[in-house]
Amino acid sequence: MERTRAGLSQTALAGEDFSPSYISLIEAGHRVPTDAALAVLARRLGTTAEYLRFGDKAPSEERARLEIGFARLALANGAAEEARDRLLALDVTTIAPRHHVEALHTLARAHEALGELDACVAVLEPLLADARADRRWLETAVMGSDLVAAYHEAGDLGHSIALGEQLLEEVESAGIGGTDEHLRLAATLLWSYYERGDLLFAAHRASELIALAEAKGTMRGRGSIYWNASLVAEGRGDFAEARRLTERALAYLSEGAASRDVPRLRLHYGWLLLRCSPPEPDAALVQLDHAAEELAVVGSELEIARCDFERGRAYLMLGDADRAEDLATAGLARLGDQAALDVSNGHILLGDAYAARGDVERARETYQWAVGRLAMMSAGRMAATVWRSLGDRLLAHGDAAGAAHAFDAALRDAGIQPTAVPAAVVTSRTAAGFGEAANA
């Protein structure tokens, strides 16, 4: 009953317009309210007059459920644009509030899949605020995870971490620690710690979460924690541990229902195998080819592009520069002007393919394009990694000045600021003839 769901007594619902007995008669089926009365009651109950009259069989309700269902199916099949357009055309004010959250959450996921992060955040913020206000803690954790991830993807790590820490404290205080929703939120926050470079704290937190997940978590919850713990291990340079944790995560997530997480994890595993010592491009391609097939159906354009880039790197290691160029070009075409960091990564791969074919000048031009794009990026560990990668290539092609700039940017983005050199040190250096020695 809508009155009970709204937490109103018959007297409160009646207000000054009706008597409590009139409300009682309506609920007992002894009175049929007029259209004007239904409009007043619907407004107080936060629903629609059509829903009060017909319930779930109301034409607007049935139409809304169909549109939401079609949108979710389109999103699951990789047609995020269709899902977005269907939901934007849906007037949620004409349907009962019970459908609002599902419709808007699906819309936010469609925006995220299309790389429309500003629009995604704009939808998620009020959904999260409502869930927190009503103390719906499982829903708070779900919306919070998506919003923390959206801020992370947008490069706003400060807000991502601040929001994640606040939400984690709230949901843990509410007693839902160890649920899939809680573990997913914690894992998403761990990802942001990793990106910001807080690796020591992240490693400590990962150990705590692994223990909690093993004690209380489902397969999906454990998989989420092991996945993000592997990122932390990789960030600390322990590739063997990162690989072990990734394989554990893949085993857990593969046991559950099919989801977008499995191909995304395969993409991460392939990325890791290409960076082990020695790299394993053949094994990486096995994971990346599986990921590419699945992401073509359920992945976002950004994830598919990232998979293209990693497959290109594997082919380049195996000596196939033409295939690497094709994949770099395909990935860049998917991204357009979105995701500056990933676009820079794609251009580095493209430059590597040119260099492998002996077209050094074209490779240098492509690397320089990446320099200009990276200069517009906010600081972060992944940006530092790309800067370092770019610096190595510029140095290999004889651009010492460009390489020095890239290495300096890598240090800055990793949080290592330049030190101030006292004037006395500079004077002493000149007086001691260091300048002459350096020029000799």
Coordinates of C-alpha atoms in Angstrom, one line a residue:
M1 CA 0.0 0.0 0.0
E2 CA 1.4 3.4 -1.0
R3 CA 0.4 5.1 2.2
T4 CA 2.3 2.6 4.3
R5 CA 5.2 2.8 2.0
A6 CA 5.3 6.6 2.3
G7 CA 5.1 6.3 6.1
L8 CA 1.9 8.3 6.5
S9 CA -1.0 7.8 8.7
Q10 CA -4.6 8.1 7.4
T11 CA -4.8 11.4 9.2
A12 CA -1.6 12.7 7.7
L13 CA -2.6 11.7 4.2
A14 CA -6.0 13.3 4.6
G15 CA -4.5 16.6 5.6
E16 CA -7.0 19.5 5.4
D17 CA -8.6 18.4 2.2
F18 CA -10.2 15.1 3.4
S19 CA -11.3 13.3 6.5
P20 CA -9.4 10.3 7.8
S21 CA -12.7 8.3 7.5
Y22 CA -12.8 9.2 3.8
I23 CA -9.3 7.8 3.4
S24 CA -10.3 4.7 5.3
L25 CA -13.3 4.2 3.0
I26 CA -11.2 4.5 -0.2
E27 CA -8.7 2.0 1.2
A28 CA -11.6 -0.4 2.0
G29 CA -12.9 -0.1 -1.5
H30 CA -16.1 1.6 -0.5
R31 CA -15.4 5.0 -2.2
V32 CA -14.0 5.8 -5.6
P33 CA -12.1 9.1 -5.5
T34 CA -12.6 11.7 -8.1
D35 CA -9.8 12.7 -10.5
A36 CA -9.2 15.9 -8.5
A37 CA -8.9 13.9 -5.2
L38 CA -6.6 11.4 -6.8
A39 CA -4.3 14.2 -8.0
V40 CA -4.0 15.5 -4.4
L41 CA -3.4 12.1 -2.9
A42 CA -0.9 11.2 -5.6
R43 CA 1.1 14.4 -4.9
R44 CA 1.2 13.6 -1.1
L45 CA 2.2 10.0 -1.8
G46 CA 4.9 10.9 -4.3
T47 CA 3.4 8.9 -7.1
T48 CA 0.9 9.4 -10.0
A49 CA -2.8 9.5 -10.1
E50 CA -2.8 6.9 -12.9
Y51 CA -0.8 4.5 -10.7
L52 CA -3.3 5.0 -7.7
R53 CA -6.2 4.2 -10.0
F54 CA -4.7 1.2 -11.9
G55 CA -1.7 0.0 -10.0
D56 CA 1.0 -1.8 -12.0
K57 CA -1.5 -2.3 -14.8
A58 CA -1.6 1.4 -15.6
P59 CA -0.6 2.0 -19.2
S60 CA 2.2 4.4 -18.2
E61 CA 3.6 1.8 -15.7
E62 CA 3.6 -1.0 -18.3
R63 CA 5.1 1.3 -20.9
A64 CA 7.8 2.4 -18.4
R65 CA 8.7 -1.1 -17.4
L66 CA 9.0 -2.1 -21.1
E67 CA 11.2 0.9 -21.9
I68 CA 13.5 0.2 -18.9
G69 CA 13.7 -3.5 -19.7
F70 CA 14.6 -2.7 -23.3
A71 CA 17.2 -0.2 -22.2
R72 CA 18.8 -2.7 -19.8
L73 CA 18.9 -5.3 -22.6
A74 CA 20.4 -2.8 -25.0
L75 CA 23.1 -1.9 -22.4
A76 CA 23.9 -5.6 -21.8
N77 CA 24.3 -6.1 -25.5
G78 CA 26.7 -3.2 -25.9
A79 CA 24.2 -0.7 -27.4
A80 CA 24.7 2.0 -24.8
E81 CA 23.6 4.8 -27.1
E82 CA 20.2 3.1 -27.7
A83 CA 19.8 2.5 -23.9
R84 CA 20.6 6.2 -23.2
D85 CA 18.2 7.5 -25.8
R86 CA 15.4 5.3 -24.7
L87 CA 15.7 6.4 -21.1
L88 CA 16.1 10.1 -21.9
A89 CA 12.8 9.9 -23.8
L90 CA 11.1 8.4 -20.8
D91 CA 9.2 10.9 -18.6
V92 CA 9.8 9.6 -15.1
T93 CA 7.3 12.0 -13.7
T94 CA 4.5 10.0 -15.3
I95 CA 5.4 6.7 -13.5
A96 CA 5.5 5.6 -9.9
P97 CA 8.7 6.4 -7.9
R98 CA 9.5 2.7 -7.5
H99 CA 10.7 2.7 -11.1
H100 CA 12.7 5.9 -10.9
V101 CA 15.9 4.5 -9.3
E102 CA 16.1 1.6 -11.8
A103 CA 15.6 3.9 -14.8
L104 CA 18.0 6.5 -13.7
H105 CA 20.7 4.1 -12.6
T106 CA 20.5 2.4 -15.9
L107 CA 20.8 5.8 -17.6
A108 CA 23.9 6.6 -15.5
R109 CA 25.5 3.3 -16.6
A110 CA 24.7 4.1 -20.2
H111 CA 26.4 7.5 -19.9
E112 CA 29.4 5.8 -18.3
A113 CA 29.7 3.2 -21.1
L114 CA 29.7 6.1 -23.6
G115 CA 32.4 8.0 -21.8
E116 CA 29.9 10.8 -20.9
L117 CA 31.2 11.1 -17.3
D118 CA 29.8 14.5 -16.6
A119 CA 26.3 13.3 -17.4
C120 CA 26.9 10.1 -15.4
V121 CA 27.8 12.1 -12.3
A122 CA 24.9 14.4 -12.8
V123 CA 22.5 11.4 -12.6
L124 CA 24.2 9.5 -9.8
E125 CA 24.6 12.4 -7.4
P126 CA 20.9 12.9 -6.6
L127 CA 20.4 9.1 -6.5
L128 CA 23.1 8.7 -3.9
A129 CA 21.8 11.7 -1.9
D130 CA 18.3 10.1 -1.8
A131 CA 19.6 6.7 -0.8
R132 CA 21.6 8.2 2.1
A133 CA 18.8 10.4 3.3
D134 CA 16.4 7.4 3.4
R135 CA 19.2 5.2 5.0
R136 CA 19.0 2.6 2.2
W137 CA 22.5 1.5 2.8
L138 CA 22.8 -1.3 0.2
E139 CA 21.6 1.1 -2.4
T140 CA 24.0 3.7 -1.0
A141 CA 26.9 1.4 -1.5
V142 CA 25.9 0.6 -5.1
M143 CA 25.4 4.2 -6.1
G144 CA 28.5 5.2 -4.2
S145 CA 30.7 2.6 -6.0
D146 CA 29.5 3.9 -9.4
L147 CA 30.0 7.5 -8.4
V148 CA 33.5 7.0 -6.9
A149 CA 34.5 5.1 -10.1
A150 CA 33.1 7.9 -12.3
Y151 CA 35.1 10.6 -10.4
H152 CA 38.1 8.3 -10.7
E153 CA 37.7 7.9 -14.5
A154 CA 37.2 11.7 -14.8
G155 CA 40.6 12.2 -13.1
D156 CA 39.2 13.8 -9.9
L157 CA 41.0 11.4 -7.5
G158 CA 40.7 13.8 -4.6
H159 CA 36.9 13.8 -4.7
S160 CA 36.8 10.1 -5.5
I161 CA 38.7 9.2 -2.4
A162 CA 37.0 11.7 -0.1
L163 CA 33.6 10.5 -1.1
G164 CA 34.5 6.8 -1.0
E165 CA 36.0 7.1 2.6
Q166 CA 32.9 8.9 3.8
L167 CA 30.5 6.4 2.3
L168 CA 32.5 3.4 3.5
E169 CA 32.3 4.7 7.0
E170 CA 28.6 5.1 6.7
V171 CA 27.8 1.7 5.3
E172 CA 30.1 -0.1 7.7
S173 CA 28.4 1.7 10.6
A174 CA 25.1 0.5 9.3
G175 CA 26.3 -3.1 9.7
I176 CA 26.5 -4.3 6.1
G177 CA 30.3 -5.0 6.1
G178 CA 31.2 -8.1 4.0
T179 CA 28.2 -7.8 1.6
D180 CA 29.0 -7.7 -2.1
E181 CA 27.8 -4.0 -2.2
H182 CA 30.2 -3.1 0.6
L183 CA 33.2 -5.0 -0.8
R184 CA 32.7 -3.5 -4.3
L185 CA 32.7 0.0 -2.8
A186 CA 35.8 -0.8 -0.8
A187 CA 37.5 -2.3 -3.9
T188 CA 36.7 0.8 -6.0
L189 CA 38.2 3.0 -3.3
L190 CA 41.3 0.8 -3.2
W191 CA 41.7 1.5 -7.0
S192 CA 41.7 5.2 -6.3
Y193 CA 44.3 4.9 -3.6
Y194 CA 46.5 2.9 -6.1
E195 CA 46.1 5.6 -8.8
R196 CA 47.0 8.4 -6.3
G197 CA 50.1 6.5 -5.2
D198 CA 49.1 5.7 -1.6
L199 CA 50.5 2.2 -2.1
L200 CA 51.6 1.4 1.5
F201 CA 48.2 2.3 2.9
A202 CA 46.5 0.6 0.0
A203 CA 48.4 -2.7 0.6
H204 CA 47.5 -2.6 4.3
R205 CA 43.8 -2.0 3.5
A206 CA 43.9 -4.7 0.8
S207 CA 45.0 -7.3 3.4
E208 CA 42.2 -6.3 5.7
L209 CA 39.6 -6.5 2.9
I210 CA 40.9 -9.9 1.7
A211 CA 40.4 -11.3 5.2
L212 CA 36.9 -9.9 5.4
A213 CA 36.0 -11.1 1.9
E214 CA 37.2 -14.6 2.7
A215 CA 35.2 -14.7 5.9
K216 CA 32.0 -13.2 4.6
G217 CA 32.1 -12.4 0.9
T218 CA 30.5 -14.2 -2.0
M219 CA 32.5 -15.3 -5.1
R220 CA 31.8 -11.9 -6.7
G221 CA 32.8 -9.9 -3.6
R222 CA 36.1 -11.8 -3.2
G223 CA 36.9 -11.4 -6.9
S224 CA 36.5 -7.6 -6.6
I225 CA 38.9 -7.4 -3.7
Y226 CA 41.5 -9.7 -5.2
W227 CA 41.4 -7.8 -8.5
N228 CA 42.1 -4.4 -6.9
A229 CA 44.6 -5.9 -4.5
S230 CA 46.5 -7.1 -7.6
L231 CA 46.7 -3.5 -8.8
V232 CA 48.3 -2.5 -5.5
A233 CA 50.8 -5.3 -5.7
E234 CA 51.7 -4.3 -9.3
G235 CA 52.1 -0.7 -8.1
R236 CA 54.6 -1.8 -5.5
G237 CA 56.6 -3.7 -8.2
D238 CA 55.6 -7.2 -7.0
F239 CA 54.5 -8.6 -10.4
A240 CA 54.5 -12.2 -9.2
E241 CA 52.1 -11.4 -6.4
A242 CA 50.0 -9.2 -8.7
R243 CA 49.7 -12.2 -11.1
R244 CA 48.7 -14.6 -8.3
L245 CA 46.0 -12.2 -7.1
T246 CA 44.7 -11.6 -10.6
E247 CA 44.5 -15.4 -11.2
R248 CA 42.6 -15.8 -7.9
A249 CA 40.2 -13.0 -8.8
L250 CA 39.6 -14.5 -12.3
A251 CA 38.8 -17.9 -10.7
Y252 CA 36.3 -16.3 -8.3
L253 CA 34.5 -14.1 -10.9
S254 CA 34.3 -16.8 -13.5
E255 CA 32.4 -18.9 -11.1
G256 CA 29.5 -16.5 -10.9
A257 CA 26.9 -15.3 -13.4
A258 CA 28.2 -13.8 -16.6
S259 CA 29.1 -10.1 -16.1
R260 CA 31.2 -7.3 -17.6
D261 CA 33.7 -7.8 -14.8
V262 CA 35.2 -11.0 -16.3
P263 CA 36.4 -9.5 -19.7
R264 CA 37.6 -6.4 -17.9
L265 CA 39.6 -8.6 -15.6
R266 CA 41.0 -10.6 -18.6
L267 CA 42.1 -7.2 -20.0
H268 CA 43.9 -6.4 -16.8
Y269 CA 45.5 -9.9 -16.8
G270 CA 46.7 -9.4 -20.3
W271 CA 48.1 -6.0 -19.4
L272 CA 50.0 -7.6 -16.5
L273 CA 51.5 -10.4 -18.6
L274 CA 52.9 -7.9 -21.0
R275 CA 54.7 -6.1 -18.2
C276 CA 56.1 -9.2 -16.4
S277 CA 59.8 -9.9 -16.6
P278 CA 60.2 -11.4 -19.2
P279 CA 56.9 -10.4 -20.9
E280 CA 54.6 -13.2 -22.1
P281 CA 52.9 -11.8 -25.3
D282 CA 51.5 -15.2 -26.4
A283 CA 49.8 -15.8 -23.0
A284 CA 48.6 -12.2 -23.0
L285 CA 47.0 -12.6 -26.4
V286 CA 45.0 -15.6 -25.1
Q287 CA 43.5 -13.4 -22.4
L288 CA 43.1 -10.3 -24.5
D289 CA 41.4 -12.1 -27.4
H290 CA 38.9 -13.5 -25.1
A291 CA 38.4 -10.1 -23.5
A292 CA 38.0 -8.5 -27.0
E293 CA 35.2 -10.9 -27.9
E294 CA 33.2 -10.3 -24.7
L295 CA 33.8 -6.6 -24.5
A296 CA 32.5 -6.2 -28.1
V297 CA 29.1 -7.2 -26.6
V298 CA 29.1 -5.7 -23.1
G299 CA 32.1 -3.3 -22.9
S300 CA 32.3 0.4 -23.2
E301 CA 34.1 2.1 -26.0
L302 CA 36.9 3.0 -23.6
E303 CA 37.4 -0.6 -22.5
I304 CA 37.3 -1.9 -26.1
A305 CA 40.0 0.7 -27.1
R306 CA 42.2 -0.3 -24.2
C307 CA 41.9 -3.9 -25.2
D308 CA 42.9 -2.9 -28.8
F309 CA 46.0 -1.1 -27.5
E310 CA 47.1 -4.0 -25.3
R311 CA 46.6 -6.5 -28.2
G312 CA 48.6 -4.1 -30.4
R313 CA 51.5 -4.2 -27.9
A314 CA 51.4 -8.0 -27.8
Y315 CA 51.6 -8.2 -31.6
L316 CA 54.4 -5.6 -31.6
M317 CA 56.4 -7.8 -29.2
L318 CA 55.8 -10.7 -31.5
G319 CA 57.2 -8.7 -34.5
D320 CA 53.9 -7.8 -36.2
A321 CA 54.1 -4.0 -36.5
D322 CA 51.4 -3.8 -39.1
R323 CA 48.9 -5.5 -36.9
A324 CA 49.9 -3.3 -34.0
E325 CA 49.3 -0.2 -36.2
D326 CA 45.9 -1.4 -37.2
L327 CA 44.9 -2.0 -33.6
A328 CA 46.3 1.4 -32.4
T329 CA 44.3 3.1 -35.2
A330 CA 41.1 1.2 -34.4
G331 CA 41.4 2.1 -30.7
L332 CA 42.0 5.7 -31.3
A333 CA 39.0 5.9 -33.7
R334 CA 36.8 4.6 -30.9
L335 CA 38.0 7.2 -28.4
G336 CA 37.8 10.3 -30.5
D337 CA 38.4 13.3 -28.2
Q338 CA 37.5 11.3 -25.0
A339 CA 40.0 10.0 -22.4
A340 CA 43.1 12.0 -23.0
L341 CA 45.3 9.6 -21.0
D342 CA 44.2 6.6 -23.1
V343 CA 44.5 8.6 -26.3
S344 CA 48.1 9.4 -25.4
N345 CA 48.7 5.7 -24.7
G346 CA 47.3 4.8 -28.1
H347 CA 49.6 7.3 -29.8
I348 CA 52.6 5.8 -28.0
L349 CA 51.7 2.4 -29.4
L350 CA 51.2 3.9 -32.9
G351 CA 54.6 5.6 -32.7
D352 CA 56.2 2.3 -31.6
A353 CA 54.7 0.6 -34.7
Y354 CA 56.1 3.3 -36.9
A355 CA 59.5 3.0 -35.3
A356 CA 59.5 -0.8 -35.6
R357 CA 59.0 -0.3 -39.4
G358 CA 61.9 2.1 -39.6
D359 CA 59.8 5.3 -40.0
V360 CA 61.6 7.2 -37.2
E361 CA 60.5 10.7 -38.2
R362 CA 56.8 9.7 -38.2
A363 CA 57.3 7.9 -34.9
R364 CA 58.9 11.1 -33.4
E365 CA 56.0 13.2 -34.6
T366 CA 53.5 10.8 -33.0
Y367 CA 55.4 10.8 -29.7
Q368 CA 55.4 14.6 -29.7
W369 CA 51.6 14.7 -30.3
A370 CA 51.3 12.5 -27.1
V371 CA 53.5 15.0 -25.2
G372 CA 51.0 17.8 -26.1
R373 CA 48.0 15.8 -25.1
L374 CA 49.5 14.6 -21.8
A375 CA 50.4 18.1 -20.8
M376 CA 46.7 18.8 -20.4
M377 CA 46.2 15.8 -18.1
S378 CA 45.8 16.1 -14.3
A379 CA 48.4 14.3 -12.2
G380 CA 48.1 10.7 -11.2
R381 CA 50.1 7.5 -11.1
M382 CA 48.9 6.3 -14.5
A383 CA 49.7 9.6 -16.1
A384 CA 53.2 9.3 -14.5
T385 CA 53.6 5.8 -16.1
V386 CA 52.7 7.1 -19.5
W387 CA 55.1 10.0 -19.2
R388 CA 57.9 7.6 -18.2
S389 CA 57.1 5.4 -21.2
L390 CA 57.1 8.4 -23.5
G391 CA 60.4 9.6 -22.1
D392 CA 62.0 6.3 -22.8
R393 CA 61.0 6.5 -26.4
L394 CA 62.1 10.1 -26.9
L395 CA 65.5 9.3 -25.4
A396 CA 65.8 6.2 -27.7
H397 CA 65.2 8.5 -30.7
G398 CA 67.7 11.1 -29.7
D399 CA 65.4 13.7 -28.3
A400 CA 67.2 14.2 -25.0
A401 CA 65.4 17.5 -24.2
G402 CA 62.0 16.0 -24.8
A403 CA 62.9 13.0 -22.8
A404 CA 64.1 15.1 -19.9
H405 CA 60.8 17.0 -20.0
A406 CA 58.8 13.7 -20.0
F407 CA 60.8 12.3 -17.1
D408 CA 60.3 15.5 -15.1
A409 CA 56.6 15.3 -15.7
A410 CA 56.5 11.7 -14.6
L411 CA 58.2 12.6 -11.3
R412 CA 55.8 15.4 -10.7
D413 CA 52.7 13.3 -11.5
A414 CA 54.1 10.6 -9.1
G415 CA 54.2 13.2 -6.4
I416 CA 57.9 13.9 -6.4
Q417 CA 58.4 17.6 -6.6
P418 CA 61.6 19.3 -7.7
T419 CA 63.9 20.5 -4.8
A420 CA 65.0 24.1 -4.4
V421 CA 68.7 24.5 -5.0
P422 CA 70.2 27.2 -2.7
A423 CA 72.0 30.0 -4.5
A424 CA 75.1 29.2 -2.5
V425 CA 75.3 25.7 -4.0
V426 CA 75.0 27.1 -7.5
T427 CA 77.7 29.7 -6.7
S428 CA 80.0 27.0 -5.2
R429 CA 79.5 24.8 -8.2
T430 CA 80.6 27.5 -10.6
A431 CA 83.5 28.5 -8.4
A432 CA 84.7 24.9 -8.2
G433 CA 84.7 24.7 -12.0
F434 CA 81.9 22.1 -12.2
G435 CA 80.6 24.0 -15.3
E436 CA 83.9 23.6 -17.0
A437 CA 84.2 20.0 -16.0
A438 CA 80.7 19.3 -17.4
N439 CA 81.6 21.1 -20.7
A440 CA 84.9 19.2 -21.1

